[in-house]
XYZ file of C-alpha atoms in Angstrom:
448
model
C -0.045 -0.027 0.046
C 1.566 3.353 -1.149
C 0.933 5.962 1.623
C 2.694 8.865 3.309
C 5.759 8.256 5.321
C 4.972 6.661 8.756
C 6.727 7.426 11.931
C 10.446 6.274 11.945
C 11.669 4.077 14.322
C 14.775 5.904 15.644
C 17.773 3.491 15.543
C 19.903 3.137 18.805
C 22.626 5.518 18.626
C 26.173 4.604 18.821
C 27.154 5.961 21.986
C 27.006 3.884 25.021
C 24.088 4.294 27.689
C 25.255 5.639 31.338
C 28.744 4.912 30.188
C 27.852 1.144 30.532
C 25.424 -0.269 27.939
C 26.914 -0.403 24.533
C 24.789 -0.400 21.142
C 24.200 -3.956 21.116
C 23.494 -4.740 24.723
C 20.700 -7.168 25.122
C 19.186 -5.059 27.793
C 19.318 -1.708 25.433
C 18.131 -3.727 22.345
C 15.079 -5.220 24.633
C 14.285 -1.742 26.021
C 14.273 -0.078 22.190
C 12.045 -3.147 21.108
C 9.682 -2.437 24.083
C 9.318 1.529 23.619
C 8.735 1.210 19.984
C 5.967 -1.592 20.257
C 2.432 -0.318 19.320
C 1.002 -1.788 22.625
C 3.401 0.315 24.863
C 2.724 3.335 23.035
C -1.077 3.122 22.929
C -0.725 2.341 26.808
C 1.257 5.442 27.462
C -1.133 7.190 25.238
C -4.065 6.166 27.343
C -2.441 7.102 30.804
C -1.859 10.441 29.301
C -5.445 10.970 28.715
C -6.554 9.542 31.924
C -4.273 11.671 33.648
C -5.557 14.778 31.789
C -9.023 13.684 32.671
C -7.841 13.401 36.432
C -6.356 16.953 36.298
C -10.133 18.078 35.283
C -11.812 16.083 37.660
C -9.683 17.621 41.006
C -11.899 19.455 43.195
C -10.350 22.990 43.500
C -12.463 24.304 46.469
C -12.066 21.085 48.972
C -8.590 20.168 48.581
C -8.929 17.211 51.135
C -12.095 15.756 49.668
C -12.350 12.071 49.215
C -12.356 12.775 45.472
C -8.938 14.586 45.688
C -7.646 11.782 47.788
C -8.354 9.151 45.255
C -7.134 11.255 42.364
C -3.756 11.895 44.325
C -3.291 8.121 44.657
C -3.755 7.864 40.814
C -1.490 10.786 40.421
C 1.211 8.642 42.138
C 0.421 5.676 39.395
C 0.434 8.056 36.444
C 3.768 9.661 37.738
C 5.317 6.244 38.044
C 4.439 4.968 34.672
C 5.607 8.030 32.963
C 9.100 7.940 35.040
C 9.554 4.256 33.977
C 8.935 5.507 30.294
C 11.627 8.026 30.703
C 14.089 5.737 32.097
C 13.599 3.409 29.470
C 13.973 6.015 26.950
C 17.195 7.012 28.529
C 18.528 3.295 28.492
C 18.007 3.196 24.937
C 19.229 6.758 23.738
C 21.440 7.980 26.534
C 20.967 10.988 28.603
C 22.562 13.980 26.818
C 26.051 13.648 25.965
C 26.086 12.089 22.438
C 24.120 12.793 19.190
C 20.646 11.333 19.285
C 20.528 11.221 23.169
C 17.333 11.686 24.740
C 17.738 15.322 26.234
C 18.627 16.418 22.609
C 15.106 16.373 21.491
C 12.641 19.192 22.300
C 9.784 17.043 22.930
C 11.544 14.632 25.068
C 12.601 17.683 27.312
C 8.935 18.490 27.515
C 8.361 15.107 28.840
C 11.067 15.225 31.247
C 9.881 18.696 32.534
C 6.338 17.525 33.301
C 7.570 14.317 34.929
C 10.215 16.146 36.856
C 7.577 18.515 38.181
C 5.312 15.858 39.315
C 8.070 14.093 41.090
C 9.569 17.354 42.855
C 5.803 18.241 44.017
C 5.649 14.410 45.662
C 8.974 14.886 47.559
C 8.507 18.371 48.800
C 5.844 19.519 51.352
C 2.669 20.361 49.946
C 2.779 23.708 52.288
C 5.540 25.356 50.371
C 4.218 27.922 47.668
C 6.747 26.674 45.221
C 5.323 23.201 45.117
C 1.811 24.802 44.462
C 3.020 26.393 41.589
C 4.787 23.392 40.286
C 1.647 21.568 40.629
C -0.012 24.015 38.479
C 2.505 23.177 36.009
C 0.889 19.261 35.848
C -1.351 21.011 33.335
C 1.221 20.530 30.734
C 0.840 16.627 30.901
C -1.601 16.843 27.730
C 1.044 18.121 25.531
C 2.857 14.886 26.015
C 0.562 13.456 23.402
C 2.155 15.532 21.002
C 5.216 13.537 20.859
C 3.383 10.114 20.182
C 0.911 11.547 17.248
C 2.815 12.343 14.218
C -0.010 14.690 12.874
C 0.167 16.764 16.160
C 3.780 17.071 15.967
C 3.801 18.224 12.312
C 1.260 21.012 13.419
C 3.565 22.067 16.348
C 6.859 22.105 13.998
C 4.776 24.104 11.470
C 3.659 26.635 13.853
C 7.351 27.410 15.063
C 8.675 27.495 11.576
C 5.907 29.930 10.879
C 6.756 31.966 13.925
C 10.448 32.124 12.829
C 9.723 33.564 9.300
C 6.395 35.570 9.859
C 8.269 38.341 11.506
C 7.899 40.541 8.421
C 4.371 40.174 8.171
C 4.115 40.897 11.954
C 6.259 44.234 11.369
C 4.166 45.405 8.648
C 0.981 44.712 10.502
C 2.228 46.595 13.543
C 3.275 49.637 11.453
C -0.084 49.859 9.814
C -1.593 49.480 13.216
C 0.381 52.279 14.469
C -0.324 54.511 11.587
C -3.942 54.142 11.808
C -3.673 54.941 15.766
C -1.964 58.114 14.919
C -4.574 58.905 12.519
C -7.336 57.988 15.008
C -5.571 60.373 17.695
C -5.716 63.118 15.142
C -9.555 62.609 14.538
C -10.817 61.558 17.925
C -8.455 62.702 20.936
C -10.785 63.965 23.698
C -14.086 63.503 21.602
C -15.381 60.221 23.418
C -16.370 61.913 26.660
C -19.829 61.908 27.635
C -22.199 62.673 30.452
C -24.396 59.894 31.867
C -27.281 62.319 31.534
C -27.559 62.380 27.627
C -29.179 65.614 27.619
C -25.931 67.328 28.935
C -23.242 67.889 26.638
C -20.331 69.739 28.583
C -18.445 69.231 31.702
C -19.882 72.243 33.564
C -23.477 71.044 32.807
C -22.883 67.686 33.924
C -21.563 68.561 37.327
C -24.759 69.066 39.135
C -26.913 66.344 40.072
C -29.679 64.786 37.710
C -32.737 65.319 39.892
C -34.633 68.513 40.478
C -34.007 70.178 44.011
C -37.701 69.652 44.810
C -37.139 66.165 44.250
C -33.848 65.545 46.301
C -35.777 67.204 49.169
C -38.399 64.347 49.255
C -35.677 61.650 48.385
C -32.556 60.305 50.547
C -30.715 58.917 47.503
C -29.744 60.887 44.471
C -28.114 59.854 41.147
C -25.015 62.200 40.293
C -24.162 62.853 36.704
C -20.734 61.724 35.829
C -18.592 63.189 32.856
C -16.646 60.034 31.710
C -14.565 58.599 29.106
C -15.259 55.680 26.653
C -13.221 52.509 27.643
C -11.662 52.535 24.253
C -10.637 55.848 23.125
C -8.015 57.601 21.053
C -6.616 59.845 23.510
C -3.051 58.649 22.949
C -1.251 56.252 20.370
C -1.286 53.050 22.695
C -5.098 53.573 23.717
C -5.771 53.922 19.998
C -3.982 50.853 18.873
C -5.861 49.033 21.653
C -9.120 50.146 20.277
C -8.167 49.357 16.806
C -7.388 45.831 17.768
C -10.650 45.486 19.016
C -11.888 46.264 15.663
C -9.860 43.827 14.181
C -11.237 41.016 16.181
C -14.948 42.188 15.114
C -15.970 41.867 18.829
C -18.465 44.792 19.715
C -16.529 47.028 17.118
C -19.850 48.508 16.177
C -20.099 50.367 19.401
C -16.995 52.153 18.907
C -18.088 53.165 15.309
C -21.213 54.512 16.698
C -19.128 56.428 19.416
C -16.976 57.854 16.571
C -19.648 58.624 14.233
C -21.387 60.579 17.142
C -18.108 62.392 18.435
C -18.662 66.348 18.368
C -15.573 68.389 19.667
C -12.884 67.873 22.296
C -14.451 67.552 25.630
C -17.779 67.878 24.510
C -20.830 65.276 24.651
C -21.710 63.174 21.575
C -24.451 64.336 18.808
C -26.286 61.549 17.249
C -24.862 60.809 13.440
C -22.527 64.258 13.981
C -20.140 62.740 11.410
C -21.307 59.856 9.405
C -18.459 60.129 7.017
C -15.859 59.245 9.656
C -17.001 55.505 9.348
C -14.908 55.449 6.211
C -11.785 55.267 8.523
C -13.063 52.071 10.137
C -14.005 50.656 6.870
C -10.493 51.379 5.334
C -8.839 49.824 8.515
C -11.016 46.638 8.268
C -10.354 46.082 4.777
C -6.541 46.477 5.025
C -6.134 44.882 8.429
C -8.687 42.601 9.114
C -9.206 41.093 5.698
C -5.946 41.934 3.783
C -3.116 41.260 6.281
C -4.774 38.651 8.391
C -5.501 36.407 5.089
C -1.943 36.997 4.135
C -1.034 35.569 7.698
C -3.366 32.505 7.325
C -2.200 31.888 3.844
C 1.428 32.186 4.891
C 0.711 29.467 7.614
C -0.851 27.166 5.254
C 1.783 27.486 2.658
C 4.174 26.651 5.709
C 2.261 23.732 6.620
C 2.733 22.497 2.938
C 6.194 23.002 2.718
C 6.627 20.952 5.976
C 4.614 18.120 4.365
C 6.439 18.372 1.079
C 9.944 18.289 3.059
C 9.238 14.828 3.967
C 9.363 13.573 0.434
C 12.537 15.467 -0.323
C 14.399 12.031 -1.093
C 11.640 10.559 -3.062
C 12.250 10.566 -6.733
C 8.576 11.269 -7.660
C 6.920 14.784 -7.440
C 3.767 15.442 -6.127
C 1.709 14.699 -9.188
C 3.453 11.421 -9.746
C 2.921 10.537 -6.327
C -0.857 11.461 -6.332
C -1.185 9.369 -9.431
C 0.458 6.396 -7.893
C -1.784 6.793 -4.949
C -4.755 7.105 -6.970
C -4.069 3.945 -9.118
C -3.193 1.793 -5.854
C -6.578 3.013 -4.347
C -8.877 3.031 -7.181
C -11.310 0.111 -7.255
C -13.387 -0.863 -10.249
C -17.294 0.215 -9.751
C -19.599 -2.396 -9.256
C -22.941 -2.423 -11.280
C -25.786 -4.761 -10.927
C -27.377 -5.532 -13.945
C -30.480 -8.206 -13.363
C -30.617 -11.018 -15.690
C -34.570 -11.546 -15.135
C -36.203 -9.956 -18.452
C -38.940 -8.305 -16.432
C -36.622 -6.855 -13.846
C -34.301 -5.908 -16.520
C -36.888 -3.381 -18.069
C -37.157 -1.506 -14.608
C -33.677 -1.323 -14.372
C -33.181 0.410 -17.973
C -36.092 2.839 -16.746
C -34.349 3.856 -13.584
C -30.905 4.047 -15.310
C -31.996 6.123 -18.248
C -31.337 10.056 -18.688
C -34.816 10.758 -19.192
C -35.974 9.263 -16.066
C -33.425 11.076 -14.174
C -34.237 14.466 -15.833
C -38.037 14.025 -15.086
C -37.533 13.219 -11.480
C -35.144 16.049 -11.080
C -37.715 18.359 -12.464
C -40.529 16.773 -10.182
C -38.160 17.491 -7.018
C -37.567 21.001 -8.033
C -41.592 21.542 -8.368
C -42.045 19.850 -5.117
C -39.486 22.111 -3.486
C -41.280 25.345 -4.887
C -44.614 24.093 -3.615
C -43.149 23.945 -0.189
C -42.032 27.591 -0.417
C -45.671 28.853 -1.511
C -47.938 29.601 1.148
C -50.626 30.873 -1.222
C -53.568 28.585 -2.369
C -53.275 26.018 0.574
C -55.651 23.279 -0.439
C -54.222 23.407 -3.985
C -50.633 23.107 -2.648
C -51.650 19.993 -0.312
C -53.122 18.263 -3.571
C -49.873 18.868 -5.425
C -47.978 17.674 -2.329
C -49.942 14.455 -2.421
C -49.356 14.006 -6.027
C -45.637 14.395 -5.575
C -45.666 12.137 -2.758
C -47.504 9.444 -5.035
C -44.842 9.751 -7.828
C -41.818 9.379 -5.350
C -43.448 6.287 -3.909
C -43.972 4.923 -7.478
C -40.385 5.829 -8.257
C -39.304 3.972 -4.830
C -41.410 0.924 -5.988
C -39.838 0.725 -9.311
C -36.023 0.968 -7.941
C -37.066 -1.885 -5.496
C -38.365 -4.109 -8.527
C -35.052 -3.192 -10.485
C -32.358 -3.269 -7.559
C -31.542 -6.594 -5.737
C -29.766 -4.543 -3.209
C -31.675 -1.478 -2.809
C -31.063 -0.467 0.705
C -27.257 -0.838 0.215
C -27.066 2.332 -1.239
C -27.145 5.035 1.554
C -28.942 7.599 -0.950
C -31.504 4.902 -1.544
C -31.959 4.586 2.046
C -32.305 8.186 2.582
C -34.971 8.433 -0.533
C -36.970 5.662 1.173
C -37.028 7.302 4.585
C -38.203 10.565 3.041
C -40.984 8.828 0.983
C -42.039 6.855 4.077
C -42.029 9.913 6.172
C -44.139 11.860 3.712
C -46.763 9.070 3.522
C -46.949 9.096 7.129
C -47.057 12.906 7.251
C -50.174 12.746 4.927
C -51.949 9.822 6.863
C -51.523 11.773 10.285
C -52.646 15.041 8.394
C -55.692 13.473 7.090
C -56.508 11.805 10.426
C -56.093 15.113 12.197
C -58.107 17.161 10.193
C -61.027 14.276 10.200
C -60.766 14.295 14.037
C -59.750 17.710 14.633
C -60.575 20.069 12.113
C -58.939 23.164 13.466
C -55.618 21.493 13.676
C -52.525 22.100 11.535
C -50.780 19.433 9.596
C -47.153 18.647 10.239
C -44.879 19.502 7.593
C -41.493 18.266 8.879
C -40.783 15.568 6.493
C -41.898 17.737 3.566
C -38.739 20.005 3.926
C -36.456 16.949 3.557
């Protein structure tokens, strides 16, 4: 079977392990066979999943609850299994001195960090604040699954490669963000202030309380007016960049747009639709930053991912198109067509396989769809629906007579489900109208 390259088994390096075990040592070879056995790999992956579930099941409020005690003992088991796994891998590949050793792989270092954090939290007192921080780091355990799933590892490697080479796009995006923030400061600096009482437009008018004096004499509580600024404003470049960042995320940005359109003068309250033309500023920003630059960023990540996938075939003599042709040739299977031998059944088979039959049924399906959309002449539409149901039922019967294995095809099963549902829908509707004249029919199956 021709397929993409599978996860390669890393051979035993030339150096000795722990200065004792040579490359052909029987213990080292046995450990190598063990850690690369599918059962062992799946066993460790299951323990990683169970460990992640135990982290989510902990009670954060009652630290000494029965559930946390049980999960604590389970944590001892998980850590012991992961420790044995790392010891076996260090026995096979060595620690860190020679090429190909355990600690010279970034994913192995992640595994070692997670296990070391768990062991350290076990041997130190839980009252120490550092230990509490170390126990928080146990949330890194799910990341250990990356080293055991090739697809996840390729995604992570692609992300790191993209981060290293995407700096130019980030610089250009930051400069454009800074440029628009400077323009926003010139347009909106000090113009996003408003009073809690919308009838007041200046700080002086907003100083007094919002209730008349005669009302204040009879009420103990009063609501003071407050002259406040918007949470997102353009009073300086940094605040402007933050406000524009919220616009680029499309999260609540219409409120900022309305505030800008209503902006009046510096230190003055808003006036409804004072400058509608200022919305062009936000439209241009969204087109350039949110659409153009972000799509460039996403496109670059996709290209990087493809390049990483092609890098695996760099030693292959076939190019991408040739590999796809070989893969298709090996995967292609002949289409099985059932042709009945019975003359009567063969007539029905020729009918359902004729182009005229397909065209007629397609037109009937379109007509049925149009009748479902129309709400005029309800009685006429109901009659047409019954006619279409009868025609589709006849179609199903003809296919049942022509095809020996009608229900093997999922589409035939789906058609049969719709036809049976439509017949039941009409029967239930007619029964409901006969028993309860004011009831409405159920058109759920019609929509299919």
